[in-house]
Amino acid sequence: MANKAKFQAIRGTRDLLPPETALWNRVEQTAHAVFATYGYGEIRPPILEQKELFSRSIGAETDVVAKEMYIFGDPRLTRLERLRGTVKAEGATFWPSDVNSVDLFSMAVGKFVTALDELLNAEESESYDREQFVRRSVDLNQELAKFAQLASQGLPSEFQPQLTKSKERVETILGFFELGESLALRPEATASVCRAYIEHNMQQLPQPVKLYYMGPMFRRERPQKGRYRQFYQIGAEILGGPDAPAIDAELIEMLMTFFAKLGLEGATLDINSIGHAADNCRRGYVAKLREELIKVKDKLGADSQRRIETNPLRVLDSKLEHEQAIIATLPRIADHLCDECKAHYAAVKHDLDLRGVAYHENWRLVRGLDYYMRTTFEITARGLGSQNAVCGGGRYDGLVELLGGPPTKGIGFAIGEDRLILSLQESGKGAAPQGRDVYIAWMGEKTYATAIRAAKSLRDAGFSVELPPVEQKFGKALERASKLGARHALILGENEVASGEWTLKTLGDGSQQKLAEQALLEYLQKL
Ligand code: AMP
């Protein structure tokens, strides 16, 4: 018997199903509509990017990049990697006086060279450095020719040391090829948006450029409620132009408007300023923070102790009960901002007041990376347990430059759509099962053509219609209609077709009326 093992969605991923997908659509349609009113255009970057884009932007040592990214190689490079493995194996047992061993080694290298030629003759690829590969391929071919020349001498003992040397040089050259994992499923999209801004010379457009995106992101985290390995984000970025506080405030206003339009309850906005990476600002603060942390080191947990050295700001993220009282006594960044950053923060708050956006100041809201600066914010929502952050955002004026673009101001946010949906469902804003406006109960073969016409004109008018594919008995049809949550049953028997007066039954109260086709449409439209 065939293997009938059942397939399941892989851990941390899930199927989004009706009726829930109707809520997803509502959320996304609302985002399109609200963001458009603020002048944002949609960008759809690819889900696959060079791994390097994320190690550079998010930071190679962060958990997201070091532990959670889904990375893989270009299959053609993986093939070369395998062939290189064979060369290595033959190299390990190489014996310069043994014809068989010498042959096996040169055959293994030959296979690698052939595959490499195929790769270089094929379509261009971003997953390897072509120029470098071409140069190394020339070196490799030269060395391999030398090896073959020596081997063809019949392996006399005086040539054997040279042959071994040549074999080693071949191995060294092979070792230079970078064949490893170079592609990644995006763990977030800000880096992609910045890459696209640079790639498409968007600095030539009127500044700032306002973009938003929505789509799946991938992180290999431990799955739990509100935390998935494939999850969805809706995000927006403002790139270029000035760093006027009004830009930060308007972005946040848009976000809160979006949440309000969705009816999200209990959304709380926390804001902070983390200054900029300078000695008279954040760096000075971090030094001071480290000093104070060293004094209380013994009272902290292992993670925080480690972070005193690696990234003291992250100690402030700690959720450990026993660390809370200690953290409350630590120096606060607001007292260490430079004058410009202090003024910027005050202006952002003032602007939020003008816009009627309520916020809490949260001095513990920080980001660990250098290019983050000034405004940071986070929104938490109800009904999510410990994973209650639905949105994180902040200013990142150094990022575009870090990725090879011109100096460019930037600010943005990312909403966790899965969590947003969960919170809406918890507060009873979930989607109802999709009903039907009309169920067409047709009986008798002669009525079928009329049933098809009725379904078409009702659907053209925008009604949701169920047209059973086979004839049903009257009772059975009504039973199915109510199971599907239909509001009306259109009863088409031979009498109705002959007279042109159709019977419409309202399933809620059981009432019935006779209507001609046009009158029926008008009646339903009025409801
Ligand atoms: P981040 O890109 O880490 O700043 O995350 C922004 C938002 O995305 C968070 O506030 C969460 O709502 C959401 N998010 C991040 N990681 C996950 C995940 N693994 N599963 C579901 N939502 C997530």
XYZ file of C-alpha atoms and ligand atoms in Angstrom:
550
model
C 0.000 0.000 0.000
C 1.151 3.508 -0.733
C 2.485 5.539 2.138
C -0.439 7.596 3.359
C 1.351 9.679 5.985
C -0.687 12.816 6.589
C 0.894 16.167 5.874
C 0.628 19.009 8.325
C 1.518 22.681 8.151
C 5.037 22.977 9.545
C 5.579 24.097 13.125
C 5.034 27.797 13.652
C 3.102 28.230 10.394
C -0.654 27.961 9.952
C -3.467 28.129 7.463
C -5.610 31.215 7.655
C -9.130 30.088 6.893
C -12.566 31.560 6.322
C -14.279 33.195 8.054
C -11.129 34.569 9.742
C -9.635 35.609 6.405
C -12.518 38.067 6.016
C -11.138 39.874 9.071
C -7.630 39.805 7.581
C -9.051 41.374 4.445
C -10.853 44.035 6.426
C -7.633 44.903 8.279
C -5.641 45.094 5.054
C -8.290 47.089 3.179
C -8.386 49.545 6.092
C -4.599 49.885 5.944
C -4.698 50.573 2.186
C -7.425 53.177 2.678
C -5.990 54.972 5.731
C -2.380 55.027 4.495
C -3.527 56.410 1.133
C -5.169 59.352 2.903
C -1.713 60.213 4.281
C -0.096 60.001 0.842
C 1.671 56.655 1.159
C 2.234 54.345 -1.788
C 2.459 50.576 -1.512
C 5.739 48.762 -2.076
C 5.917 44.980 -2.535
C 9.497 43.892 -2.062
C 10.483 40.262 -2.627
C 10.376 37.782 0.242
C 13.819 36.455 -0.668
C 16.811 38.728 -0.207
C 20.536 38.391 0.179
C 21.276 37.234 3.699
C 23.890 39.957 3.970
C 21.200 42.665 3.726
C 19.819 41.575 7.073
C 23.112 40.837 8.819
C 24.184 44.358 7.927
C 20.951 46.148 8.847
C 19.635 44.193 11.815
C 23.080 43.247 13.097
C 24.932 39.933 12.744
C 24.895 39.300 16.505
C 21.192 39.874 17.085
C 19.014 36.842 17.818
C 16.941 37.535 14.711
C 19.954 37.210 12.423
C 22.168 34.794 14.357
C 19.507 32.316 15.439
C 16.168 32.909 13.782
C 16.756 33.551 10.119
C 15.832 30.952 7.494
C 18.884 30.879 5.286
C 19.847 28.618 2.473
C 22.174 28.389 -0.449
C 21.731 28.717 -4.139
C 21.225 25.063 -5.240
C 23.931 25.430 -7.895
C 26.412 26.531 -5.240
C 25.291 23.701 -2.996
C 26.171 21.304 -5.818
C 29.649 22.818 -6.060
C 29.986 22.526 -2.309
C 29.243 18.797 -2.600
C 31.790 18.354 -5.366
C 34.343 20.232 -3.315
C 33.626 17.731 -0.529
C 34.559 14.874 -2.855
C 37.833 16.589 -3.748
C 38.542 16.981 -0.064
C 37.875 13.302 0.579
C 40.164 12.239 -2.268
C 42.755 14.731 -1.061
C 42.763 13.166 2.396
C 43.840 9.776 1.034
C 46.051 11.199 -1.740
C 49.260 9.321 -2.368
C 51.586 10.792 -5.020
C 53.071 7.441 -6.047
C 49.721 5.762 -6.543
C 48.341 6.187 -10.073
C 44.839 5.344 -8.914
C 44.864 7.942 -6.150
C 46.252 10.635 -8.458
C 43.581 9.841 -11.053
C 40.768 9.938 -8.537
C 41.928 13.314 -7.261
C 42.192 14.895 -10.692
C 38.846 13.426 -11.729
C 37.189 14.902 -8.658
C 38.683 18.328 -9.399
C 37.655 17.926 -13.048
C 34.038 17.451 -12.003
C 34.198 20.573 -9.886
C 35.666 22.560 -12.794
C 32.931 21.341 -15.152
C 30.196 22.307 -12.740
C 31.865 25.663 -12.150
C 31.990 26.324 -15.921
C 28.312 25.466 -16.170
C 27.563 27.919 -13.393
C 29.597 30.699 -14.981
C 28.038 30.122 -18.405
C 24.546 30.113 -16.971
C 22.433 33.108 -16.102
C 23.855 35.777 -13.805
C 23.145 35.327 -10.132
C 23.351 37.540 -7.072
C 24.182 34.665 -4.822
C 27.868 34.685 -5.664
C 30.521 37.173 -6.662
C 30.869 36.409 -10.360
C 34.066 38.344 -11.009
C 35.811 36.640 -8.152
C 34.561 33.250 -9.294
C 35.893 33.855 -12.820
C 39.336 34.864 -11.488
C 39.526 31.824 -9.249
C 38.371 29.574 -12.024
C 41.345 30.775 -14.135
C 43.736 30.063 -11.229
C 42.172 26.677 -10.726
C 42.441 25.676 -14.364
C 46.089 26.726 -14.491
C 46.943 24.747 -11.398
C 44.992 21.745 -12.589
C 46.892 21.827 -15.910
C 50.161 21.901 -13.981
C 48.985 18.961 -11.885
C 48.038 16.969 -14.986
C 51.347 17.783 -16.611
C 53.258 16.499 -13.562
C 51.085 13.424 -13.293
C 51.661 12.588 -16.948
C 55.375 12.134 -16.213
C 54.633 8.666 -14.845
C 54.993 9.624 -11.168
C 58.779 9.261 -10.746
C 59.797 9.901 -7.136
C 61.589 13.190 -7.906
C 58.295 14.737 -9.113
C 56.208 13.494 -6.226
C 56.851 16.409 -3.839
C 55.924 18.833 -6.639
C 52.796 16.874 -7.336
C 51.792 16.998 -3.665
C 52.446 20.765 -3.610
C 50.312 21.253 -6.703
C 47.518 19.179 -5.171
C 47.660 21.384 -2.076
C 47.487 24.528 -4.175
C 44.399 23.169 -5.925
C 42.827 22.582 -2.514
C 43.694 26.078 -1.367
C 42.112 27.660 -4.434
C 38.984 25.533 -3.983
C 38.800 26.693 -0.383
C 38.465 30.307 -1.557
C 35.107 29.753 -3.266
C 32.300 31.051 -1.097
C 29.620 28.457 -1.596
C 27.662 28.744 1.621
C 24.216 29.944 2.491
C 23.651 33.328 0.967
C 19.890 33.805 0.657
C 17.374 34.493 3.383
C 13.637 34.612 3.863
C 13.080 38.128 5.111
C 12.634 38.401 8.900
C 11.334 41.971 8.475
C 10.949 44.422 5.607
C 12.565 47.731 6.604
C 15.916 46.641 5.170
C 14.231 45.644 1.899
C 12.463 49.002 1.634
C 15.758 50.834 2.192
C 17.468 48.605 -0.369
C 14.715 49.399 -2.868
C 14.999 53.146 -2.098
C 18.686 52.996 -2.984
C 18.326 50.601 -5.929
C 15.629 52.697 -7.621
C 17.287 56.045 -6.901
C 14.265 57.198 -4.985
C 16.296 60.070 -3.542
C 15.580 61.750 -6.917
C 11.841 61.748 -6.202
C 10.211 64.533 -4.190
C 11.279 63.885 -0.587
C 10.329 62.361 1.712
C 9.192 59.149 0.045
C 6.346 57.522 1.970
C 5.953 53.782 1.480
C 3.994 50.989 3.121
C 4.015 47.220 2.757
C 2.225 44.159 4.045
C 3.147 40.506 3.873
C 4.711 37.484 5.520
C 7.935 37.565 7.539
C 9.909 34.555 8.790
C 11.691 33.990 12.076
C 12.539 30.662 13.642
C 11.243 31.579 17.109
C 9.673 29.250 19.664
C 6.003 29.250 18.626
C 3.358 30.290 21.164
C 0.167 32.320 21.168
C 0.881 35.466 19.153
C 4.290 34.217 18.052
C 4.728 32.323 14.820
C 7.532 31.379 12.462
C 5.643 32.746 9.508
C 3.872 35.879 10.649
C 2.564 38.956 8.907
C 3.508 42.573 9.219
C 1.977 45.760 7.955
C 4.561 48.494 7.985
C 5.323 51.978 6.722
C 8.535 53.918 6.192
C 9.291 57.568 5.496
C 12.623 58.001 3.750
C 14.454 61.191 2.841
C 13.549 64.791 3.564
C 14.085 66.438 6.948
C 13.818 64.880 10.399
C 11.215 67.423 11.501
C 9.343 66.290 14.644
C 6.070 66.679 12.733
C 7.085 63.740 10.542
C 7.397 61.471 13.577
C 4.129 62.779 15.000
C 2.174 62.385 11.769
C 3.408 58.828 11.291
C 2.215 57.953 14.803
C -1.077 59.755 14.251
C -1.647 57.670 11.113
C -0.960 54.495 13.043
C -3.403 55.380 15.817
C -6.024 56.412 13.240
C -5.641 53.008 11.599
C -6.136 51.219 14.934
C -9.117 53.416 15.792
C -10.752 52.722 12.400
C -10.427 49.000 13.124
C -12.025 49.427 16.530
C -8.946 48.081 18.330
C -9.630 48.396 22.047
C -7.147 49.340 24.727
C -4.330 50.256 22.350
C -1.673 52.027 24.386
C 1.088 54.083 22.819
C 4.452 54.220 24.585
C 7.083 56.627 23.336
C 10.661 57.473 24.163
C 13.693 59.181 22.695
C 16.977 57.304 22.606
C 19.025 60.277 21.417
C 21.789 59.640 18.915
C 25.060 57.724 18.954
C 27.410 60.399 20.314
C 29.448 60.807 23.486
C 27.402 63.788 24.642
C 24.181 61.819 24.101
C 23.374 58.086 24.011
C 26.953 56.793 24.223
C 27.520 58.862 27.345
C 24.305 57.504 28.795
C 25.214 53.892 27.998
C 28.573 54.345 29.738
C 26.803 55.740 32.798
C 24.248 52.927 32.696
C 27.012 50.328 32.532
C 28.743 51.903 35.513
C 25.565 51.698 37.581
C 24.803 48.162 36.408
C 28.243 46.960 37.484
C 27.428 48.161 41.006
C 24.325 45.951 41.189
C 25.658 43.113 39.041
C 25.320 40.460 41.778
C 21.605 41.071 42.072
C 20.951 40.580 38.361
C 20.174 37.395 36.455
C 22.647 35.727 34.090
C 21.224 37.325 30.930
C 21.398 40.837 32.327
C 24.875 40.226 33.708
C 26.048 39.286 30.244
C 24.350 42.306 28.716
C 26.218 44.713 30.984
C 29.155 44.038 28.674
C 27.473 43.323 25.347
C 24.505 45.709 25.274
C 23.537 47.409 28.561
C 20.450 49.040 26.999
C 18.881 45.628 26.620
C 18.899 45.126 30.394
C 16.038 47.631 30.374
C 13.957 45.127 28.336
C 14.114 42.587 31.159
C 10.799 41.126 32.256
C 12.300 39.281 35.260
C 10.262 40.036 38.387
C 13.220 40.400 40.753
C 15.082 42.805 38.463
C 12.267 45.334 38.203
C 12.975 47.193 41.459
C 16.659 47.444 40.553
C 15.953 48.710 37.053
C 13.652 51.392 38.460
C 16.654 52.997 40.178
C 18.875 53.103 37.081
C 19.731 56.371 35.299
C 17.258 57.404 32.599
C 18.147 58.413 29.087
C 15.915 61.526 29.110
C 18.356 63.064 31.604
C 21.300 62.446 29.281
C 20.077 63.574 25.867
C 22.050 66.263 24.015
C 20.260 69.602 23.522
C 19.175 68.869 19.942
C 17.733 65.465 20.776
C 16.027 66.871 23.858
C 14.406 69.625 21.781
C 13.371 67.108 19.105
C 11.707 64.884 21.692
C 9.860 67.803 23.287
C 8.647 68.923 19.859
C 7.402 65.428 18.960
C 5.387 65.297 22.193
C 3.994 68.768 21.612
C 2.985 67.830 18.086
C 1.278 64.643 19.317
C -0.663 66.816 21.796
C -1.776 69.086 18.952
C -3.034 66.041 17.074
C -4.862 64.715 20.112
C -2.755 61.530 20.237
C -2.454 60.187 23.793
C 0.860 58.588 24.814
C 2.802 57.296 27.791
C 6.433 58.125 28.130
C 8.386 54.942 28.717
C 12.063 55.492 29.377
C 12.718 51.751 29.141
C 11.714 51.588 25.487
C 15.094 51.273 23.753
C 16.733 49.724 20.712
C 20.171 48.199 20.715
C 21.447 49.226 17.302
C 23.513 52.308 16.545
C 21.503 53.557 13.601
C 18.310 53.838 15.655
C 17.914 57.296 17.022
C 15.578 59.723 18.725
C 11.935 58.688 18.561
C 11.039 55.107 19.429
C 7.519 53.870 20.069
C 5.540 50.755 20.740
C 1.845 49.947 20.867
C 0.397 47.268 23.086
C -3.108 45.893 22.837
C -5.487 43.883 24.964
C -6.115 40.177 25.077
C -2.656 39.051 23.985
C -1.052 37.800 27.206
C 2.704 38.198 27.292
C 3.052 38.828 23.531
C 1.093 42.073 23.756
C 3.179 44.340 21.494
C 1.262 44.887 18.243
C 3.553 47.480 16.776
C 7.091 48.725 17.115
C 8.685 51.655 15.394
C 11.296 54.339 15.440
C 13.664 56.652 13.676
C 16.692 55.151 11.919
C 18.544 58.007 10.216
C 21.735 55.984 9.623
C 20.271 52.886 7.973
C 20.155 53.839 4.283
C 23.766 54.978 4.463
C 24.753 51.767 6.234
C 23.304 49.867 3.276
C 25.366 51.845 0.793
C 23.002 54.709 -0.005
C 23.314 58.470 0.496
C 22.782 59.933 4.009
C 19.015 59.696 4.390
C 16.619 60.328 7.257
C 14.248 57.498 8.000
C 11.461 56.519 10.337
C 8.950 53.702 10.265
C 6.917 51.093 12.079
C 5.914 47.455 11.747
C 2.583 46.153 12.979
C 2.268 42.480 13.889
C -0.862 41.659 11.897
C -1.398 38.249 13.529
C -1.493 39.880 16.958
C -3.672 42.721 15.764
C -6.174 40.143 14.471
C -6.008 38.165 17.738
C -6.723 41.288 19.733
C -9.661 42.236 17.500
C -11.082 38.721 17.900
C -10.649 38.810 21.680
C -12.683 41.983 21.848
C -15.479 40.472 19.760
C -14.523 42.176 16.489
C -13.976 38.856 14.762
C -15.634 37.968 11.473
C -18.969 36.185 11.348
C -19.222 33.120 9.138
C -19.976 34.178 5.600
C -23.705 33.717 4.910
C -25.485 33.978 1.541
C -27.980 36.580 0.497
C -29.960 34.188 -1.634
C -30.213 30.405 -1.924
C -31.858 29.373 -5.173
C -34.143 26.385 -4.619
C -34.891 25.204 -8.121
C -37.077 22.202 -8.855
C -37.719 20.518 -12.184
C -35.337 20.442 -15.108
C -37.228 23.124 -16.998
C -36.484 25.665 -14.277
C -32.693 25.179 -14.351
C -32.021 27.680 -17.140
C -34.073 30.303 -15.283
C -32.174 29.509 -12.060
C -28.877 30.135 -13.842
C -30.159 33.458 -15.188
C -31.461 34.493 -11.771
C -28.125 33.645 -10.119
C -26.233 35.661 -12.712
C -28.346 38.783 -12.419
C -28.334 38.643 -8.612
C -24.544 38.211 -8.562
C -24.156 41.062 -11.072
C -26.068 43.212 -8.610
C -23.559 42.237 -5.911
C -25.521 39.646 -3.956
C -23.942 36.465 -2.698
C -25.836 33.570 -4.232
C -25.776 29.812 -3.786
C -27.013 27.885 -6.811
C -27.188 24.154 -6.006
C -25.558 22.095 -8.760
C -28.188 19.376 -8.656
C -31.902 19.474 -8.163
C -33.095 19.165 -4.557
C -36.377 18.418 -2.917
C -37.981 21.507 -1.449
C -37.450 20.541 2.218
C -33.842 19.549 1.624
C -33.141 22.822 -0.181
C -34.499 24.927 2.675
C -32.494 22.900 5.169
C -29.243 23.541 3.245
C -30.161 27.202 2.829
C -30.448 27.727 6.561
C -27.287 25.684 7.261
C -25.395 28.060 4.961
C -26.846 31.035 6.796
C -28.798 32.252 3.762
C -31.154 35.152 4.382
C -33.515 34.328 1.534
C -34.529 31.351 -0.522
C -35.616 32.025 -4.074
C -38.047 29.263 -4.947
C -38.234 28.414 -8.623
C -40.692 25.707 -9.561
C -42.385 25.150 -12.883
C -45.298 27.387 -11.841
C -42.994 30.295 -11.051
C -41.150 29.962 -14.353
C -44.395 29.787 -16.307
C -45.958 32.815 -14.600
C -42.791 34.914 -14.269
C -43.719 35.521 -10.621
C -40.933 34.118 -8.418
C -41.357 33.135 -4.777
C -38.985 34.725 -2.278
C -38.933 33.233 1.205
C -37.352 35.190 4.056
C -35.732 32.533 6.197
C -35.641 34.624 9.370
C -39.425 34.867 9.785
C -40.659 32.329 7.227
C -42.636 34.967 5.320
C -43.113 34.508 1.571
C -43.952 36.793 -1.332
C -44.297 36.613 -5.098
C -42.204 39.014 -7.164
C -41.327 39.458 -10.807
C -37.584 39.391 -11.618
C -37.064 43.149 -11.693
C -39.205 43.761 -8.602
C -37.239 41.057 -6.761
C -33.930 42.780 -7.487
C -35.318 46.127 -6.368
C -36.771 44.599 -3.221
C -33.435 42.991 -2.232
C -31.503 46.145 -3.058
C -33.747 48.160 -0.761
C -33.100 45.840 2.211
P 9.875 43.826 15.204
O 10.084 43.735 13.709
O 10.615 42.758 15.957
O 10.064 45.213 15.747
O 8.341 43.464 15.433
C 7.293 44.322 15.113
C 6.003 43.650 15.467
O 5.874 42.445 14.724
C 5.920 43.190 16.922
O 5.431 44.219 17.732
C 4.957 42.039 16.840
O 3.631 42.515 16.881
C 5.211 41.465 15.485
N 6.034 40.230 15.574
C 7.376 40.128 15.679
N 7.766 38.841 15.711
C 6.641 38.093 15.611
C 6.347 36.687 15.578
N 7.312 35.775 15.629
N 5.052 36.300 15.486
C 4.061 37.210 15.416
N 4.263 38.543 15.427
C 5.531 38.986 15.529
